[in-house]
Every structure is written in structure tokens, then in C-alpha cells.
PDB file of N, CA and C in Angstrom:
ATOM      1  N   MET U   1      94.284 120.425 -37.956  1.00  0.00           N
ATOM      2  CA  MET U   1      94.597 119.479 -36.909  1.00  0.00           C
ATOM      3  C   MET U   1      93.348 119.296 -36.045  1.00  0.00           C
ATOM      4  N   PHE U   2      93.290 118.151 -35.369  1.00  0.00           N
ATOM      5  CA  PHE U   2      92.087 117.781 -34.635  1.00  0.00           C
ATOM      6  C   PHE U   2      92.428 117.287 -33.237  1.00  0.00           C
ATOM      7  N   THR U   3      91.426 117.357 -32.373  1.00  0.00           N
ATOM      8  CA  THR U   3      91.522 116.773 -31.043  1.00  0.00           C
ATOM      9  C   THR U   3      90.103 116.528 -30.528  1.00  0.00           C
ATOM     10  N   VAL U   4      90.028 115.971 -29.339  1.00  0.00           N
ATOM     11  CA  VAL U   4      88.748 115.756 -28.668  1.00  0.00           C
ATOM     12  C   VAL U   4      88.699 116.689 -27.472  1.00  0.00           C
ATOM     13  N   LYS U   5      87.660 117.462 -27.399  1.00  0.00           N
ATOM     14  CA  LYS U   5      87.435 118.377 -26.281  1.00  0.00           C
ATOM     15  C   LYS U   5      86.622 117.637 -25.224  1.00  0.00           C
ATOM     16  N   SER U   6      87.085 117.669 -23.993  1.00  0.00           N
ATOM     17  CA  SER U   6      86.401 117.024 -22.885  1.00  0.00           C
ATOM     18  C   SER U   6      85.921 118.095 -21.909  1.00  0.00           C
ATOM     19  N   VAL U   7      84.654 118.022 -21.557  1.00  0.00           N
ATOM     20  CA  VAL U   7      84.091 118.930 -20.561  1.00  0.00           C
ATOM     21  C   VAL U   7      83.645 118.079 -19.375  1.00  0.00           C
ATOM     22  N   SER U   8      84.195 118.397 -18.209  1.00  0.00           N
ATOM     23  CA  SER U   8      83.859 117.658 -16.988  1.00  0.00           C
ATOM     24  C   SER U   8      83.780 118.632 -15.825  1.00  0.00           C
ATOM     25  N   GLU U   9      83.557 118.100 -14.651  1.00  0.00           N
ATOM     26  CA  GLU U   9      83.515 118.943 -13.452  1.00  0.00           C
ATOM     27  C   GLU U   9      84.860 119.629 -13.208  1.00  0.00           C
ATOM     28  N   GLU U  10      85.941 119.007 -13.667  1.00  0.00           N
ATOM     29  CA  GLU U  10      87.280 119.567 -13.476  1.00  0.00           C
ATOM     30  C   GLU U  10      87.586 120.704 -14.440  1.00  0.00           C
ATOM     31  N   GLY U  11      86.838 120.797 -15.542  1.00  0.00           N
ATOM     32  CA  GLY U  11      87.079 121.859 -16.508  1.00  0.00           C
ATOM     33  C   GLY U  11      87.051 121.359 -17.943  1.00  0.00           C
ATOM     34  N   ILE U  12      87.665 122.131 -18.835  1.00  0.00           N
ATOM     35  CA  ILE U  12      87.736 121.802 -20.253  1.00  0.00           C
ATOM     36  C   ILE U  12      89.172 121.409 -20.576  1.00  0.00           C
ATOM     37  N   TYR U  13      89.307 120.254 -21.230  1.00  0.00           N
ATOM     38  CA  TYR U  13      90.627 119.744 -21.584  1.00  0.00           C
ATOM     39  C   TYR U  13      90.598 119.174 -22.994  1.00  0.00           C
ATOM     40  N   TYR U  14      91.788 119.112 -23.615  1.00  0.00           N
ATOM     41  CA  TYR U  14      91.940 118.530 -24.947  1.00  0.00           C
ATOM     42  C   TYR U  14      92.726 117.230 -24.842  1.00  0.00           C
ATOM     43  N   LEU U  15      92.322 116.250 -25.636  1.00  0.00           N
ATOM     44  CA  LEU U  15      93.017 114.973 -25.681  1.00  0.00           C
ATOM     45  C   LEU U  15      94.370 115.143 -26.364  1.00  0.00           C
ATOM     46  N   VAL U  16      95.394 114.552 -25.781  1.00  0.00           N
ATOM     47  CA  VAL U  16      96.757 114.690 -26.270  1.00  0.00           C
ATOM     48  C   VAL U  16      97.122 113.505 -27.167  1.00  0.00           C
ATOM     49  N   ASN U  17      97.645 113.796 -28.345  1.00  0.00           N
ATOM     50  CA  ASN U  17      98.175 112.764 -29.228  1.00  0.00           C
ATOM     51  C   ASN U  17      99.560 112.378 -28.719  1.00  0.00           C
ATOM     52  N   GLY U  18      99.824 111.088 -28.608  1.00  0.00           N
ATOM     53  CA  GLY U  18     101.126 110.622 -28.115  1.00  0.00           C
ATOM     54  C   GLY U  18     101.210 110.705 -26.609  1.00  0.00           C
ATOM     55  N   TRP U  19     100.333 109.990 -25.924  1.00  0.00           N
ATOM     56  CA  TRP U  19     100.273 110.049 -24.462  1.00  0.00           C
ATOM     57  C   TRP U  19     101.620 109.803 -23.811  1.00  0.00           C
ATOM     58  N   GLU U  20     102.302 108.734 -24.263  1.00  0.00           N
ATOM     59  CA  GLU U  20     103.554 108.344 -23.618  1.00  0.00           C
ATOM     60  C   GLU U  20     104.613 109.450 -23.774  1.00  0.00           C
ATOM     61  N   LYS U  21     104.742 109.969 -24.974  1.00  0.00           N
ATOM     62  CA  LYS U  21     105.744 110.994 -25.244  1.00  0.00           C
ATOM     63  C   LYS U  21     105.458 112.280 -24.468  1.00  0.00           C
ATOM     64  N   ASN U  22     104.200 112.668 -24.414  1.00  0.00           N
ATOM     65  CA  ASN U  22     103.822 113.912 -23.739  1.00  0.00           C
ATOM     66  C   ASN U  22     103.499 113.723 -22.263  1.00  0.00           C
ATOM     67  N   LYS U  23     103.467 112.485 -21.815  1.00  0.00           N
ATOM     68  CA  LYS U  23     103.224 112.136 -20.412  1.00  0.00           C
ATOM     69  C   LYS U  23     101.922 112.727 -19.859  1.00  0.00           C
ATOM     70  N   ALA U  24     100.895 112.754 -20.713  1.00  0.00           N
ATOM     71  CA  ALA U  24      99.584 113.260 -20.276  1.00  0.00           C
ATOM     72  C   ALA U  24      98.509 112.782 -21.234  1.00  0.00           C
ATOM     73  N   PHE U  25      97.327 112.498 -20.692  1.00  0.00           N
ATOM     74  CA  PHE U  25      96.172 112.170 -21.525  1.00  0.00           C
ATOM     75  C   PHE U  25      95.473 113.444 -21.983  1.00  0.00           C
ATOM     76  N   TRP U  26      95.366 114.393 -21.071  1.00  0.00           N
ATOM     77  CA  TRP U  26      94.598 115.623 -21.310  1.00  0.00           C
ATOM     78  C   TRP U  26      95.457 116.838 -21.015  1.00  0.00           C
ATOM     79  N   ILE U  27      95.166 117.944 -21.692  1.00  0.00           N
ATOM     80  CA  ILE U  27      95.879 119.193 -21.457  1.00  0.00           C
ATOM     81  C   ILE U  27      94.900 120.360 -21.555  1.00  0.00           C
ATOM     82  N   GLU U  28      95.176 121.413 -20.826  1.00  0.00           N
ATOM     83  CA  GLU U  28      94.340 122.609 -20.894  1.00  0.00           C
ATOM     84  C   GLU U  28      94.456 123.230 -22.286  1.00  0.00           C
ATOM     85  N   PRO U  29      93.376 123.770 -22.815  1.00  0.00           N
ATOM     86  CA  PRO U  29      93.410 124.347 -24.170  1.00  0.00           C
ATOM     87  C   PRO U  29      94.521 125.364 -24.396  1.00  0.00           C
ATOM     88  N   ARG U  30      94.810 126.192 -23.426  1.00  0.00           N
ATOM     89  CA  ARG U  30      95.829 127.236 -23.613  1.00  0.00           C
ATOM     90  C   ARG U  30      97.241 126.668 -23.680  1.00  0.00           C
ATOM     91  N   LYS U  31      97.437 125.414 -23.285  1.00  0.00           N
ATOM     92  CA  LYS U  31      98.759 124.797 -23.283  1.00  0.00           C
ATOM     93  C   LYS U  31      98.993 123.856 -24.467  1.00  0.00           C
ATOM     94  N   ILE U  32      98.011 123.713 -25.332  1.00  0.00           N
ATOM     95  CA  ILE U  32      98.124 122.768 -26.442  1.00  0.00           C
ATOM     96  C   ILE U  32      99.171 123.234 -27.452  1.00  0.00           C
ATOM     97  N   LYS U  33      99.923 122.278 -27.984  1.00  0.00           N
ATOM     98  CA  LYS U  33     100.932 122.551 -29.011  1.00  0.00           C
ATOM     99  C   LYS U  33     100.592 121.706 -30.235  1.00  0.00           C
ATOM    100  N   SER U  34     101.071 122.125 -31.385  1.00  0.00           N
ATOM    101  CA  SER U  34     100.714 121.440 -32.624  1.00  0.00           C
ATOM    102  C   SER U  34     101.126 119.970 -32.630  1.00  0.00           C
ATOM    103  N   ASN U  35     102.218 119.609 -31.956  1.00  0.00           N
ATOM    104  CA  ASN U  35     102.637 118.208 -31.931  1.00  0.00           C
ATOM    105  C   ASN U  35     101.760 117.339 -31.032  1.00  0.00           C
ATOM    106  N   MET U  36     100.815 117.935 -30.322  1.00  0.00           N
ATOM    107  CA  MET U  36      99.891 117.201 -29.460  1.00  0.00           C
ATOM    108  C   MET U  36      98.554 116.946 -30.145  1.00  0.00           C
ATOM    109  N   LEU U  37      98.407 117.413 -31.376  1.00  0.00           N
ATOM    110  CA  LEU U  37      97.148 117.294 -32.099  1.00  0.00           C
ATOM    111  C   LEU U  37      97.179 116.112 -33.068  1.00  0.00           C
ATOM    112  N   PHE U  38      96.005 115.702 -33.515  1.00  0.00           N
ATOM    113  CA  PHE U  38      95.857 114.581 -34.439  1.00  0.00           C
ATOM    114  C   PHE U  38      95.715 115.109 -35.863  1.00  0.00           C
ATOM    115  N   SER U  39      96.232 114.349 -36.822  1.00  0.00           N
ATOM    116  CA  SER U  39      96.191 114.787 -38.218  1.00  0.00           C
ATOM    117  C   SER U  39      94.826 114.597 -38.857  1.00  0.00           C
ATOM    118  N   SER U  40      93.994 113.733 -38.281  1.00  0.00           N
ATOM    119  CA  SER U  40      92.658 113.523 -38.835  1.00  0.00           C
ATOM    120  C   SER U  40      91.670 113.179 -37.721  1.00  0.00           C
ATOM    121  N   PRO U  41      90.386 113.385 -37.979  1.00  0.00           N
ATOM    122  CA  PRO U  41      89.369 113.061 -36.973  1.00  0.00           C
ATOM    123  C   PRO U  41      89.374 111.587 -36.586  1.00  0.00           C
ATOM    124  N   LYS U  42      89.651 110.704 -37.547  1.00  0.00           N
ATOM    125  CA  LYS U  42      89.591 109.270 -37.233  1.00  0.00           C
ATOM    126  C   LYS U  42      90.667 108.874 -36.222  1.00  0.00           C
ATOM    127  N   PHE U  43      91.842 109.511 -36.261  1.00  0.00           N
ATOM    128  CA  PHE U  43      92.884 109.203 -35.281  1.00  0.00           C
ATOM    129  C   PHE U  43      92.508 109.721 -33.890  1.00  0.00           C
ATOM    130  N   ALA U  44      91.865 110.866 -33.832  1.00  0.00           N
ATOM    131  CA  ALA U  44      91.410 111.413 -32.547  1.00  0.00           C
ATOM    132  C   ALA U  44      90.344 110.508 -31.936  1.00  0.00           C
ATOM    133  N   LYS U  45      89.400 110.051 -32.758  1.00  0.00           N
ATOM    134  CA  LYS U  45      88.349 109.156 -32.265  1.00  0.00           C
ATOM    135  C   LYS U  45      88.933 107.834 -31.784  1.00  0.00           C
ATOM    136  N   ALA U  46      89.869 107.285 -32.547  1.00  0.00           N
ATOM    137  CA  ALA U  46      90.494 106.017 -32.163  1.00  0.00           C
ATOM    138  C   ALA U  46      91.252 106.157 -30.843  1.00  0.00           C
ATOM    139  N   SER U  47      91.927 107.275 -30.663  1.00  0.00           N
ATOM    140  CA  SER U  47      92.667 107.512 -29.433  1.00  0.00           C
ATOM    141  C   SER U  47      91.723 107.617 -28.234  1.00  0.00           C
ATOM    142  N   LEU U  48      90.607 108.301 -28.415  1.00  0.00           N
ATOM    143  CA  LEU U  48      89.626 108.402 -27.331  1.00  0.00           C
ATOM    144  C   LEU U  48      89.068 107.027 -26.985  1.00  0.00           C
ATOM    145  N   THR U  49      88.755 106.235 -27.973  1.00  0.00           N
ATOM    146  CA  THR U  49      88.242 104.885 -27.739  1.00  0.00           C
ATOM    147  C   THR U  49      89.242 104.054 -26.948  1.00  0.00           C
ATOM    148  N   LYS U  50      90.508 104.132 -27.334  1.00  0.00           N
ATOM    149  CA  LYS U  50      91.566 103.404 -26.629  1.00  0.00           C
ATOM    150  C   LYS U  50      91.686 103.886 -25.184  1.00  0.00           C
ATOM    151  N   LEU U  51      91.633 105.190 -24.987  1.00  0.00           N
ATOM    152  CA  LEU U  51      91.735 105.750 -23.641  1.00  0.00           C
ATOM    153  C   LEU U  51      90.580 105.280 -22.756  1.00  0.00           C
ATOM    154  N   LEU U  52      89.368 105.289 -23.292  1.00  0.00           N
ATOM    155  CA  LEU U  52      88.207 104.896 -22.492  1.00  0.00           C
ATOM    156  C   LEU U  52      88.257 103.422 -22.098  1.00  0.00           C
ATOM    157  N   LYS U  53      88.967 102.603 -22.860  1.00  0.00           N
ATOM    158  CA  LYS U  53      89.126 101.191 -22.499  1.00  0.00           C
ATOM    159  C   LYS U  53      90.042 101.024 -21.301  1.00  0.00           C
ATOM    160  N   ILE U  54      91.060 101.885 -21.193  1.00  0.00           N
ATOM    161  CA  ILE U  54      92.000 101.743 -20.075  1.00  0.00           C
ATOM    162  C   ILE U  54      91.671 102.664 -18.904  1.00  0.00           C
ATOM    163  N   ALA U  55      90.849 103.689 -19.149  1.00  0.00           N
ATOM    164  CA  ALA U  55      90.473 104.637 -18.093  1.00  0.00           C
ATOM    165  C   ALA U  55      88.971 104.952 -18.207  1.00  0.00           C
ATOM    166  N   PRO U  56      88.112 103.986 -17.861  1.00  0.00           N
ATOM    167  CA  PRO U  56      86.673 104.170 -18.039  1.00  0.00           C
ATOM    168  C   PRO U  56      86.063 105.299 -17.201  1.00  0.00           C
ATOM    169  N   GLU U  57      86.795 105.808 -16.220  1.00  0.00           N
ATOM    170  CA  GLU U  57      86.265 106.903 -15.402  1.00  0.00           C
ATOM    171  C   GLU U  57      86.034 108.173 -16.219  1.00  0.00           C
ATOM    172  N   TYR U  58      86.669 108.296 -17.366  1.00  0.00           N
ATOM    173  CA  TYR U  58      86.459 109.464 -18.230  1.00  0.00           C
ATOM    174  C   TYR U  58      85.156 109.394 -19.023  1.00  0.00           C
ATOM    175  N   ALA U  59      84.502 108.252 -19.027  1.00  0.00           N
ATOM    176  CA  ALA U  59      83.302 108.068 -19.839  1.00  0.00           C
ATOM    177  C   ALA U  59      82.158 108.993 -19.434  1.00  0.00           C
ATOM    178  N   ALA U  60      82.177 109.526 -18.228  1.00  0.00           N
ATOM    179  CA  ALA U  60      81.114 110.427 -17.770  1.00  0.00           C
ATOM    180  C   ALA U  60      81.270 111.839 -18.341  1.00  0.00           C
ATOM    181  N   ASP U  61      82.424 112.145 -18.917  1.00  0.00           N
ATOM    182  CA  ASP U  61      82.665 113.472 -19.484  1.00  0.00           C
ATOM    183  C   ASP U  61      81.877 113.654 -20.782  1.00  0.00           C
ATOM    184  N   GLU U  62      81.708 114.908 -21.182  1.00  0.00           N
ATOM    185  CA  GLU U  62      81.108 115.220 -22.486  1.00  0.00           C
ATOM    186  C   GLU U  62      82.238 115.417 -23.476  1.00  0.00           C
ATOM    187  N   PHE U  63      82.132 114.761 -24.633  1.00  0.00           N
ATOM    188  CA  PHE U  63      83.193 114.835 -25.636  1.00  0.00           C
ATOM    189  C   PHE U  63      82.690 115.479 -26.913  1.00  0.00           C
ATOM    190  N   GLU U  64      83.610 116.198 -27.569  1.00  0.00           N
ATOM    191  CA  GLU U  64      83.300 116.831 -28.856  1.00  0.00           C
ATOM    192  C   GLU U  64      84.571 116.817 -29.697  1.00  0.00           C
ATOM    193  N   LEU U  65      84.451 116.328 -30.929  1.00  0.00           N
ATOM    194  CA  LEU U  65      85.570 116.355 -31.852  1.00  0.00           C
ATOM    195  C   LEU U  65      85.678 117.758 -32.414  1.00  0.00           C
ATOM    196  N   ILE U  66      86.864 118.361 -32.328  1.00  0.00           N
ATOM    197  CA  ILE U  66      87.023 119.726 -32.795  1.00  0.00           C
ATOM    198  C   ILE U  66      88.252 119.864 -33.688  1.00  0.00           C
ATOM    199  N   GLU U  67      88.198 120.863 -34.556  1.00  0.00           N
ATOM    200  CA  GLU U  67      89.350 121.220 -35.382  1.00  0.00           C
ATOM    201  C   GLU U  67      90.045 122.397 -34.717  1.00  0.00           C
ATOM    202  N   VAL U  68      91.365 122.318 -34.612  1.00  0.00           N
ATOM    203  CA  VAL U  68      92.150 123.336 -33.924  1.00  0.00           C
ATOM    204  C   VAL U  68      93.166 123.930 -34.888  1.00  0.00           C
ATOM    205  N   THR U  69      93.274 125.248 -34.864  1.00  0.00           N
ATOM    206  CA  THR U  69      94.325 125.902 -35.625  1.00  0.00           C
ATOM    207  C   THR U  69      95.241 126.621 -34.656  1.00  0.00           C
ATOM    208  N   ILE U  70      96.510 126.398 -34.817  1.00  0.00           N
ATOM    209  CA  ILE U  70      97.494 127.027 -33.923  1.00  0.00           C
ATOM    210  C   ILE U  70      98.409 127.897 -34.757  1.00  0.00           C
TER     211      ILE U  70
END
């Protein structure tokens, strides 16, 4: 499973798959659940691109595509 790791002044967070269902864009790494992860890197990248279009304030963060095992 995959996600995007964001590093900012606020801390380290993971991008959540299914924003509407989970009611969050980002979550702390220790709180991540398997249903919040992406099945492939391309879906994680597409989700980040979509998020940055509606919330450009996140563009200043550092992003890294990562593989997560839970």
C-alpha cells in the first residue's frame, strides 16, 4: 500500500485516501489504517495533485511517495 508523506512546520503527516469518507486530508503516521492507503503509487500521486489544486497552501510542504505496511 502507498501514501504521500508530507513534512511541514506542523509535523509529519500521511495523505488519506478517500478524503470525504475519512473526513481528513492528512493523518498522523501512528493513526493510519489500511483503508486510508492507496493501492498504487499512481493513485497517491493523482490524489496529491487533486488536493494541491483545491488547497494550494500545502504546496510549500515537502512530499515523498512511500510504501507502507500495516
